[in-house]
Short mmCIF file of C-alpha atoms in Angstrom, two decimals:
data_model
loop_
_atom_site.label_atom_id
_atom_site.label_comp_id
_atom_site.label_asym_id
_atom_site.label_seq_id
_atom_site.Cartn_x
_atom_site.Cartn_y
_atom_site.Cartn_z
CA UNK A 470 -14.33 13.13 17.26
CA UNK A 471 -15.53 10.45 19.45
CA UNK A 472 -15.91 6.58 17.82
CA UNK A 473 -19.63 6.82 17.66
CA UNK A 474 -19.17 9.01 15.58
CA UNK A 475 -18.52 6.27 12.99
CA UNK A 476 -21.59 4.41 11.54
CA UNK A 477 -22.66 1.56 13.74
CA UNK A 478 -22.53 -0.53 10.28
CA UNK A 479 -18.38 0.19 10.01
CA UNK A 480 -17.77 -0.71 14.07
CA UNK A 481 -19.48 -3.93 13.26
CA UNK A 482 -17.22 -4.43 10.40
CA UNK A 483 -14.32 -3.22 11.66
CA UNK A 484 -15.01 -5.99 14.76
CA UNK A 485 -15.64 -8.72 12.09
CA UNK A 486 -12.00 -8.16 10.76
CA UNK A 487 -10.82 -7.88 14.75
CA UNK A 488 -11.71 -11.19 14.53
CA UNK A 489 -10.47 -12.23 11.58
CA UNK A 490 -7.20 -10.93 12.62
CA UNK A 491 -7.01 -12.70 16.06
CA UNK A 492 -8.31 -16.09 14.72
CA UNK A 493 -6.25 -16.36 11.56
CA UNK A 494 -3.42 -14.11 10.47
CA UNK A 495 -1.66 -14.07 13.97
CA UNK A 496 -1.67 -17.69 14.06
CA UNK A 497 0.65 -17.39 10.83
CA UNK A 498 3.28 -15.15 12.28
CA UNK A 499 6.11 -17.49 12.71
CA UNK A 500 5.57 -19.22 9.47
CA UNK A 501 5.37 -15.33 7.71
CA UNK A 502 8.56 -14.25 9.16
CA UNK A 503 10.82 -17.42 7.81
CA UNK A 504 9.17 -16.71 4.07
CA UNK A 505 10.29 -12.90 4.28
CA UNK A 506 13.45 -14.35 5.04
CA UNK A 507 13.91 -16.98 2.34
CA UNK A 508 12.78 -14.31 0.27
CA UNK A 509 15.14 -11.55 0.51
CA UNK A 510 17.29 -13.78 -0.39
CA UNK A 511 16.18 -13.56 -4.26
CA UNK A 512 16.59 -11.45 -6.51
CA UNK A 513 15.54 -13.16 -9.77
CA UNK A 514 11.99 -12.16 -10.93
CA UNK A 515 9.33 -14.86 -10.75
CA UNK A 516 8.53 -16.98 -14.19
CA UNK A 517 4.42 -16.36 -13.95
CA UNK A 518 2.60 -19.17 -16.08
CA UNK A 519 0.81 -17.76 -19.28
CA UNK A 520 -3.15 -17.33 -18.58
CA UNK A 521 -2.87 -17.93 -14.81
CA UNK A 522 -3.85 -15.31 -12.48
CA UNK A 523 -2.30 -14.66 -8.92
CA UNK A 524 -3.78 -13.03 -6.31
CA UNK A 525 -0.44 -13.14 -3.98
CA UNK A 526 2.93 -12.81 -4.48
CA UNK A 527 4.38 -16.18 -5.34
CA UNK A 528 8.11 -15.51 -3.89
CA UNK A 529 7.56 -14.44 -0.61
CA UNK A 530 4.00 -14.48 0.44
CA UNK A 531 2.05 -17.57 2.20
CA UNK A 532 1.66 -21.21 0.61
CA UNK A 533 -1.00 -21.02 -1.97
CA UNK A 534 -2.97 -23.53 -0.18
CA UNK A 535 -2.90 -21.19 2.96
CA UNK A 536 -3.75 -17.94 1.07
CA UNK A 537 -6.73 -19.80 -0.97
CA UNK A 538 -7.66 -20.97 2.81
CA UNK A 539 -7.50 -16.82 4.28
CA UNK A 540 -9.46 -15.42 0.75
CA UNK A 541 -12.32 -18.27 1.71
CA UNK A 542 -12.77 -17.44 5.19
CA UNK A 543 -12.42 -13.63 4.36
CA UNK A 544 -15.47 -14.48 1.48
CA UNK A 545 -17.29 -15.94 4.01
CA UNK A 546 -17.18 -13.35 6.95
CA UNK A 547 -18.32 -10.91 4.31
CA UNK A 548 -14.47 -9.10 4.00
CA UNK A 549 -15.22 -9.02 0.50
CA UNK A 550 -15.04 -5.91 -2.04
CA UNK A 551 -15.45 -3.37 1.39
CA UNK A 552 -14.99 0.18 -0.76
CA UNK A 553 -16.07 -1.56 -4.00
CA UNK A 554 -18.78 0.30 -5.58
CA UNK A 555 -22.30 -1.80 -5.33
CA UNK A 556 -22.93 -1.72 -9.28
CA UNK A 557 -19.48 -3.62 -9.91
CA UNK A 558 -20.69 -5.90 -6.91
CA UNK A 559 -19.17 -4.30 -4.06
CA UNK A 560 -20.06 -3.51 -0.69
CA UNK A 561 -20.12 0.21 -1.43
CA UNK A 562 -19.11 1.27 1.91
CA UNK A 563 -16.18 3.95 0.80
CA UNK A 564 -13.17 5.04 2.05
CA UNK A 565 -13.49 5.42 5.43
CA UNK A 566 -14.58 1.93 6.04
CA UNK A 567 -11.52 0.51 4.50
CA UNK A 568 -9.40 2.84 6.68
CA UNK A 569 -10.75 1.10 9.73
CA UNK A 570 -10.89 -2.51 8.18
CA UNK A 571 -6.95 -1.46 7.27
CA UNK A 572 -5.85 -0.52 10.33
CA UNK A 573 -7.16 -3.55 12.41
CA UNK A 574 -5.13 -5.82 9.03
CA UNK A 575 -1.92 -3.96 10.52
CA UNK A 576 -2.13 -5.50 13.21
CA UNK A 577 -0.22 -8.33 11.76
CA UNK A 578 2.81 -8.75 9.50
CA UNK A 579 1.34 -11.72 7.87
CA UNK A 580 1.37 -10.33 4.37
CA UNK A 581 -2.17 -11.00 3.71
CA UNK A 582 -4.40 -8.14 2.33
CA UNK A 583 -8.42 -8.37 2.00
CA UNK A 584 -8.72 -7.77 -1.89
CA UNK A 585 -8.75 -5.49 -3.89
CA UNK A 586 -6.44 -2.44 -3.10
CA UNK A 587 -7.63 0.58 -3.02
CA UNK A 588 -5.49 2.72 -4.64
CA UNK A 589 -5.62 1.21 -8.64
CA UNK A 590 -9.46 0.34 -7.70
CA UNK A 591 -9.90 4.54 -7.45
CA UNK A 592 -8.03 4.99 -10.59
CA UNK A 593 -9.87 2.51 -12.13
CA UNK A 594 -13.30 3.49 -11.11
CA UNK A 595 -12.41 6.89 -12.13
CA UNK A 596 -11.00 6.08 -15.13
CA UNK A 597 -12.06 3.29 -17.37
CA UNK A 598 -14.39 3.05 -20.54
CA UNK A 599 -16.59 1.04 -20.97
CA UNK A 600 -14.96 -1.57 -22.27
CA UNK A 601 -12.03 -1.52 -20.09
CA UNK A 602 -14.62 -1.71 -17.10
CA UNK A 603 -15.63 -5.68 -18.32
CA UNK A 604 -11.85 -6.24 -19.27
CA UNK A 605 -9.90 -4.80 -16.15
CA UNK A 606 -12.28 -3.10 -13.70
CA UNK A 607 -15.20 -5.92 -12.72
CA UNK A 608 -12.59 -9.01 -12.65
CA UNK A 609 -9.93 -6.59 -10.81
CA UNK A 610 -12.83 -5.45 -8.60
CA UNK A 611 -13.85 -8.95 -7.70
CA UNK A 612 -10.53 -9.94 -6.66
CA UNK A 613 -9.80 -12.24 -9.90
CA UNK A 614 -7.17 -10.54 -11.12
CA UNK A 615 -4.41 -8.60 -9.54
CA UNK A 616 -2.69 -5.04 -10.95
CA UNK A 617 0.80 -3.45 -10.03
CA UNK A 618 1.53 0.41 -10.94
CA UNK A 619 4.28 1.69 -13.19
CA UNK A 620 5.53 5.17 -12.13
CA UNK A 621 9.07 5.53 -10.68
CA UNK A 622 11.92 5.41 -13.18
CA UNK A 623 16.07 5.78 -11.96
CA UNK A 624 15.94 9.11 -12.68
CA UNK A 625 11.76 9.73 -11.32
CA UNK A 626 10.99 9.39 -8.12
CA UNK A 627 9.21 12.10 -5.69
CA UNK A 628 9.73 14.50 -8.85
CA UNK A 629 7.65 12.60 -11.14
CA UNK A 630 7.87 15.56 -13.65
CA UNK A 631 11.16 13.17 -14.15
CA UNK A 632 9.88 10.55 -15.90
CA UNK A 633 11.35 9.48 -19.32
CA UNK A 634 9.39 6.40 -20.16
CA UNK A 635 8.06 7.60 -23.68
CA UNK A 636 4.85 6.47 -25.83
CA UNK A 637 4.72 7.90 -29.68
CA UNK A 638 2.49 7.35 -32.38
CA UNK A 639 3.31 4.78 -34.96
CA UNK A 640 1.20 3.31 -37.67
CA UNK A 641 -2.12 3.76 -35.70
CA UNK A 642 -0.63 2.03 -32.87
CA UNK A 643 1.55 3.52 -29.76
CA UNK A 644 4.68 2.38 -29.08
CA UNK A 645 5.96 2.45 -25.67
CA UNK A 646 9.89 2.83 -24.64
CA UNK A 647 11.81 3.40 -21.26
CA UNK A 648 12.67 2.26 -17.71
CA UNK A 649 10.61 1.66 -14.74
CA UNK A 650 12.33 0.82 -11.17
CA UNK A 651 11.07 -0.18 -7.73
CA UNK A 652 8.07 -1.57 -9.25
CA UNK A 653 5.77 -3.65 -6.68
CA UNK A 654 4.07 -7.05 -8.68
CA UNK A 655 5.50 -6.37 -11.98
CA UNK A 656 6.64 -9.98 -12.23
CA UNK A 657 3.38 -11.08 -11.61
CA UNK A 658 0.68 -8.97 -11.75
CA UNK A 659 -1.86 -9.52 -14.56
CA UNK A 660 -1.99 -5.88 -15.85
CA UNK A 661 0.57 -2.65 -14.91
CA UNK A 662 -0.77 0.85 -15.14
CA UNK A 663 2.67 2.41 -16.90
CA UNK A 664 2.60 6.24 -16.84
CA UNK A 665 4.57 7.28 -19.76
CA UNK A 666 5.61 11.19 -21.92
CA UNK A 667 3.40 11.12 -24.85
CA UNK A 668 4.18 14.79 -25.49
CA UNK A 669 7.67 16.54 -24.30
CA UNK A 670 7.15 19.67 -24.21
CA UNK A 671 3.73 19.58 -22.37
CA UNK A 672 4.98 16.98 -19.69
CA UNK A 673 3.44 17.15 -16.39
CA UNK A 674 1.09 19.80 -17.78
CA UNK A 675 -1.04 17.71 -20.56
CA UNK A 676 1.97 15.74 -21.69
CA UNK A 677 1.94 11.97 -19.49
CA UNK A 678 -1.17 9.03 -20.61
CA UNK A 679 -1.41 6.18 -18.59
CA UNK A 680 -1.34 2.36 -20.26
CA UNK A 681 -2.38 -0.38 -19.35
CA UNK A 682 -0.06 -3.14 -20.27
CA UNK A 683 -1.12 -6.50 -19.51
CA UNK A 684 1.71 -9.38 -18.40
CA UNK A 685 3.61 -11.12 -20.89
CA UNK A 686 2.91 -8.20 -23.52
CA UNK A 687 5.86 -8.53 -25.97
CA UNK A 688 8.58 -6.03 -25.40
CA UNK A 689 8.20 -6.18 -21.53
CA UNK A 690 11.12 -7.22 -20.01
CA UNK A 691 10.73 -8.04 -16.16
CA UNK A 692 15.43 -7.90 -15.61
CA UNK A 693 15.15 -8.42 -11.56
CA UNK A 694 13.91 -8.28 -7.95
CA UNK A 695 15.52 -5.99 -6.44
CA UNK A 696 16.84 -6.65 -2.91
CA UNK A 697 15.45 -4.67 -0.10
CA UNK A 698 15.01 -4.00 3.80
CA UNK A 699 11.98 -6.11 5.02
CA UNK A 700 9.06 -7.76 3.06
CA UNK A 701 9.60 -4.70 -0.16
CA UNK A 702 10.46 -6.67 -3.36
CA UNK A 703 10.15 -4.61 -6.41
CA UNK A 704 11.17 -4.97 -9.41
CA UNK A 705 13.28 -3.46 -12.70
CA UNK A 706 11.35 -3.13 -15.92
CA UNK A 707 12.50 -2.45 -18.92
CA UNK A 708 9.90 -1.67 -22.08
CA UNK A 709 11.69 -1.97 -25.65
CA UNK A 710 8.80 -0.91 -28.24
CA UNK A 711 6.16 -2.23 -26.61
CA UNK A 712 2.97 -1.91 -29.37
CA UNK A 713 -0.49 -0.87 -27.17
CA UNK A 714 -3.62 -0.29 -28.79
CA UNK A 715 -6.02 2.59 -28.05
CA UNK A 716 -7.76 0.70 -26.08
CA UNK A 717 -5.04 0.38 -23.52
CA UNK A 718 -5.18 3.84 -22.89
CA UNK A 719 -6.54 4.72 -19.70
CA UNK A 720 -7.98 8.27 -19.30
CA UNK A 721 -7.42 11.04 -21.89
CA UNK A 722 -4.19 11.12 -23.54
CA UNK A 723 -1.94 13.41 -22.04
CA UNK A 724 -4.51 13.80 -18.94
CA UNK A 725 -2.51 11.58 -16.47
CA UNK A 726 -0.82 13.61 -13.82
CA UNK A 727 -3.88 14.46 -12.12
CA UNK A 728 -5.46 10.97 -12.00
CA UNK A 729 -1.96 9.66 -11.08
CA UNK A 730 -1.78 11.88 -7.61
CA UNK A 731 -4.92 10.98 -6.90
CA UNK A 732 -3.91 7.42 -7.10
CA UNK A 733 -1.09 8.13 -5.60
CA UNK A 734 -3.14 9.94 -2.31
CA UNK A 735 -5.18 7.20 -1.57
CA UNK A 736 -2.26 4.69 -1.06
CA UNK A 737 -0.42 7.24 1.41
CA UNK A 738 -3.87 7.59 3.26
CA UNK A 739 -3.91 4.17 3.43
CA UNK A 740 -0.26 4.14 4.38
CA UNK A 741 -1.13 5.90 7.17
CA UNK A 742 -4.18 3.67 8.30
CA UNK A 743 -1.12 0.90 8.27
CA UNK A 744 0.73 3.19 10.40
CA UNK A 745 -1.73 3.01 12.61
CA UNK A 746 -2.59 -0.05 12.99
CA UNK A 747 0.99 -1.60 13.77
CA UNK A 748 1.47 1.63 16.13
CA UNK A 749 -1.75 -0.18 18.31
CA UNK A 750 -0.10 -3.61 18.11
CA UNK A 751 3.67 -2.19 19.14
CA UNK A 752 1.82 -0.15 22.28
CA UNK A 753 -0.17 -2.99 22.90
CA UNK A 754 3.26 -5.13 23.22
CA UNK A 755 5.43 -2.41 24.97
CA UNK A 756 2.82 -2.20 27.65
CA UNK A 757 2.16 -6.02 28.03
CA UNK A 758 5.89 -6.32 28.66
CA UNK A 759 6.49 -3.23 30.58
CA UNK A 760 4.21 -4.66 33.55
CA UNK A 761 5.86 -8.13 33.26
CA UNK A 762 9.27 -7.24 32.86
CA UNK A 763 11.22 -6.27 36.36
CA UNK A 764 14.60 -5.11 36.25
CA UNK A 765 16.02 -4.13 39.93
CA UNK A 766 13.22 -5.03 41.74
CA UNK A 767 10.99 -2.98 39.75
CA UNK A 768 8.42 -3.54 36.75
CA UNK A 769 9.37 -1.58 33.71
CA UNK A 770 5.75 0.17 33.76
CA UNK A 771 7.22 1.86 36.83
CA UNK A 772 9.75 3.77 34.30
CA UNK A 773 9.50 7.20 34.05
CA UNK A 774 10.89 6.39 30.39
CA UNK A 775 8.97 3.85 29.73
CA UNK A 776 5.96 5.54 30.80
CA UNK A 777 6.49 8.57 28.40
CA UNK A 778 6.74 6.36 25.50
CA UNK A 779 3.62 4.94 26.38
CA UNK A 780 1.84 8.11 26.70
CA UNK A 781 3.42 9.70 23.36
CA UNK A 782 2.22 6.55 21.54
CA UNK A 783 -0.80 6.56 22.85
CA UNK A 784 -1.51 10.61 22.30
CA UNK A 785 -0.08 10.25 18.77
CA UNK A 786 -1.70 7.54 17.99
CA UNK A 787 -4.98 9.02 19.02
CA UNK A 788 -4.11 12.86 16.45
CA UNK A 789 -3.19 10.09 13.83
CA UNK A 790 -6.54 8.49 13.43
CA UNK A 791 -7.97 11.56 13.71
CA UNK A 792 -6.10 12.97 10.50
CA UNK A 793 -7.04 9.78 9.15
CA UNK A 794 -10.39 9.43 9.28
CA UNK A 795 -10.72 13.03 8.83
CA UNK A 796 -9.24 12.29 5.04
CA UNK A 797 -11.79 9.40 4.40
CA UNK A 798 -14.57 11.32 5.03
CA UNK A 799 -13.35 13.75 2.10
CA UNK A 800 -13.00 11.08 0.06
CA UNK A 801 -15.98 9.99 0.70
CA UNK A 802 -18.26 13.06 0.48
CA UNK A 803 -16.28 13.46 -3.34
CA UNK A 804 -13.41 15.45 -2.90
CA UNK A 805 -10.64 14.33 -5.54
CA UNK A 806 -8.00 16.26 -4.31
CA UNK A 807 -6.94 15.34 -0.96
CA UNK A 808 -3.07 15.44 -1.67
CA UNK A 809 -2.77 17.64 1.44
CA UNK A 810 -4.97 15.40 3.75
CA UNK A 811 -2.95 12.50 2.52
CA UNK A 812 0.67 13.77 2.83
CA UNK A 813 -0.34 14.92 6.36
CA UNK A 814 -1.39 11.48 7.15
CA UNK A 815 1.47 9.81 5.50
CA UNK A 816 3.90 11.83 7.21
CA UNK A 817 2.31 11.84 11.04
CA UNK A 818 1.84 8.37 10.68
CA UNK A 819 5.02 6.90 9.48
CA UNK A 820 7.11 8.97 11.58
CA UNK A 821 4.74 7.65 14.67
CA UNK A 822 5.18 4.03 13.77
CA UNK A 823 8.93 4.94 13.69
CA UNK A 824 9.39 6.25 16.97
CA UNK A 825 7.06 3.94 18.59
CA UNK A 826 8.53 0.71 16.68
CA UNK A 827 12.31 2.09 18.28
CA UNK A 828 10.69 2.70 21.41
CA UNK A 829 9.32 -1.04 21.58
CA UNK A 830 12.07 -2.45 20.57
CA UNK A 831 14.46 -0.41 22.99
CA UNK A 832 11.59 -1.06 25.68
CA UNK A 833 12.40 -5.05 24.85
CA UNK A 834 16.08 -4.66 24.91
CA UNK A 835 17.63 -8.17 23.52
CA UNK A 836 14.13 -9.55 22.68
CA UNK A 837 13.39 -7.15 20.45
CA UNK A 838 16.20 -7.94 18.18
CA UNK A 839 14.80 -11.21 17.34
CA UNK A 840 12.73 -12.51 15.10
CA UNK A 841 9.79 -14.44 17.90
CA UNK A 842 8.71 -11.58 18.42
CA UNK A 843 7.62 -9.04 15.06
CA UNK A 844 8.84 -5.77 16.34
CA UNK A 845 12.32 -6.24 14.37
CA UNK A 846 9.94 -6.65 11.14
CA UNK A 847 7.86 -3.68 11.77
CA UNK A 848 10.66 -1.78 12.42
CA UNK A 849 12.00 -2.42 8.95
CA UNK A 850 9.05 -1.82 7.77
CA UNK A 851 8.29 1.93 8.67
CA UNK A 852 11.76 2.63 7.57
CA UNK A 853 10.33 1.38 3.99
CA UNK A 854 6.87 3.63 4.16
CA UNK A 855 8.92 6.92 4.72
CA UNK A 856 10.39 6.73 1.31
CA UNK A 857 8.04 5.25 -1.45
CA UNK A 858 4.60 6.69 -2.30
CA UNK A 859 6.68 10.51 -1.49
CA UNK A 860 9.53 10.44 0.54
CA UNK A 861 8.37 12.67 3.89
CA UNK A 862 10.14 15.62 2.96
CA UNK A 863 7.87 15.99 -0.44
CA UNK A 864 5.49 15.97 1.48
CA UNK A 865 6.28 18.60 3.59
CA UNK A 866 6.87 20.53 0.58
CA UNK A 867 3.31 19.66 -0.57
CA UNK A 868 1.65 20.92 2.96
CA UNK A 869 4.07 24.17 2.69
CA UNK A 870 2.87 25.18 -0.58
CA UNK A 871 -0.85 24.78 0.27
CA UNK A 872 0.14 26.48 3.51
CA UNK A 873 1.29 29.69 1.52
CA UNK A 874 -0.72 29.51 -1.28
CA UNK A 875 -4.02 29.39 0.90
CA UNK A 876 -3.37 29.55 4.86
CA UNK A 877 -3.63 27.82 7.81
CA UNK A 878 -7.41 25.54 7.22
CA UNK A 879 -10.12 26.43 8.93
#
């Protein structure tokens, strides 16, 4: 597949956030790095003011003044609402066009990300009534308020058939109990989709309704940040009869699991499209400095080494997107289940970025090891994406079973 092969509309885009990229967000690298390092050093949750919306992470993330600055400039390139359906005042371009507008965002660690994300906007879109769609949907779609997803629990992780968090019945109302762990934004975000057991012996199979709980519901109890490798800070939540009404329910009740992977596919393609990106901008750097670099009278490009991990990248890099953009176009042409595409992606890609991120910051020797330069970050980074959204070896599982169950794809 050759790039015009994607719509002349999406290379112009794609371009426009090349841009964007280059003239803003790299800029802010320096200033990005010392923040992720003030915050790891916190573990308390943030104390969110009641009836303000955020639309960054306040511990952590850029000034407010600077992120205001990015989302302005963003507005006014027209990096607004990219796979936003038109009729809740999107750009309606799909999946595929926030793949490439992701990838060239990766670029960068500067944790900024053109809003909204993708992966609550497709369970959203999929899944609200209508009037959920004015409450959470159309503000969440223009970028006014933020969400965070509820899933993993201590003892629920890749096997979400695991989860204990429990909703029941009470007085016309449901009543929501458990523990959630690892939880991105819960400390912040305006609303969490929790997936809870509203029927035991059904579970995975008809049993699990997503909620969505909105911050500063009573009952909610944010206990901690947890403290993690690189820029990850999730949270511990604990829910201690937390009273919903029916109209927090999102879906069918007891119709979750489905909905949930498909959420759940979307962020690992978009993993992936992350992958890729920071795989470009860690080639990029290895090969800058392997032609400046001389060692023994001799450039590094000269390598034998150093050329094979150039050429690896680069050919991995290239069956990556590939994988990737194969996905989107699913997605886009209304396939719901792409759980194969996506764990594909997921897996090639992080496991890329992995290699190539050692690679670079072998190729760099003592430089690497420091913070001027953001190879060190990245390489924290993929070492974060292997594990959460399916640890790689679930989703080897995942391909293996379809494998079996169907054969290789034509």
């Amino acid at each position: 597949m050759s790039p015009t092969d994607v719509p002349a509309e999406l290379i112009e885009l794609r371009d426009r956030v090349r841009a964007f990229v280059q003239e803003e967000l790299l800029p802010l690298e320096p200033e990005a790095v010392r923040l992720e390092l003030q915050a790891s050093q916190r573990t308390e949750p943030f104390q969110a003011e009641p009836g303000r919306s955020y639309q960054f992470d306040p511990v952590g993330d850029l000034p407010p003044e600077t992120y205001q600055g990015l989302l302005d400039s963003a507005r006014e390139r027209g990096l607004w609402g990219i796979d936003v359906p038109a009729e809740f005042g999107g750009q309606g371009h799909g999946a595929l066009a926030k793949l490439l507008v992701t990838e060239e965002m990766s670029k960068t660690v500067v944790p900024f990300i053109l809003p909204p994300e993708s992966p609550n906007l497709h369970w959203l879109s999929n899944a609200v009534n209508e009037e959920q769609r004015g409450r959470y949907l159309e503000p969440y779609a223009r970028g006014e308020i933020t969400s965070g997803v509820g899933i993993t629990e201590p003892g629920a992780g890749s096997d979400i058939s695991g989860i204990a968090t429990h909703a029941e019945r009470r007085d016309g109302r449901w009543v929501l109990s458990g523990r959630k762990k690892w939880i991105g934004k819960a400390d912040w975000a305006d609303f969490l989709i929790v997936v809870a057991v509203t029927d035991q012996e059904l579970g995975s199979r008809g049993g699990m309704t997503a909620f969505l709980v909105d911050r500063g519901t009573p009952g909610v109890v944010v206990e901690r940040r947890l403290p993690t490798i690189s820029n990850y800070r999730p949270c511990e939540v604990r829910f201690d009869d937390v009273e919903l009404d029916d109209a927090q329910v999102l879906g069918e009740v007891g119709q979750a699991f489905i909905p949930m992977q498909n959420r759940l596919a979307v962020r690992r393609l978009e993993i992936a499209a992350r992958c890729a990106g920071a795989t470009a901008r860690l080639l990029d750097m290895l090969m800058a400095h392997a032609k400046e670099r001389v060692t023994f009278g001799e450039p590094l490009a000269s390598r034998q080494t150093i050329q094979n991990w150039i050429a690896d990248g680069a050919m991995g890099l290239h069956a990556l997107r590939l994988v990737n953009i194969d996905a989107a176009r699913k997605l886009d042409a209304g396939r719901t289940d792409i759980r194969y595409e996506s764990s594909t992606a997921k897996v090639l890609g992080t496991e890329l970025m992995q290699r190539v991120a050692d690679q670079c910051l072998q190729g760099h020797g003592a430089l690497g090891l420091g913070k001027d330069l953001p190879i060190e970050y990245y390489y924290r980074l993929v070492r974060i994406w292997r594990i959460v959204e399916g640890a790689s070896e679930i989703h080897r599982v995942t391909v293996a079973r379809q494998l079996l169950r169907s054969g290789v794809p034509a």
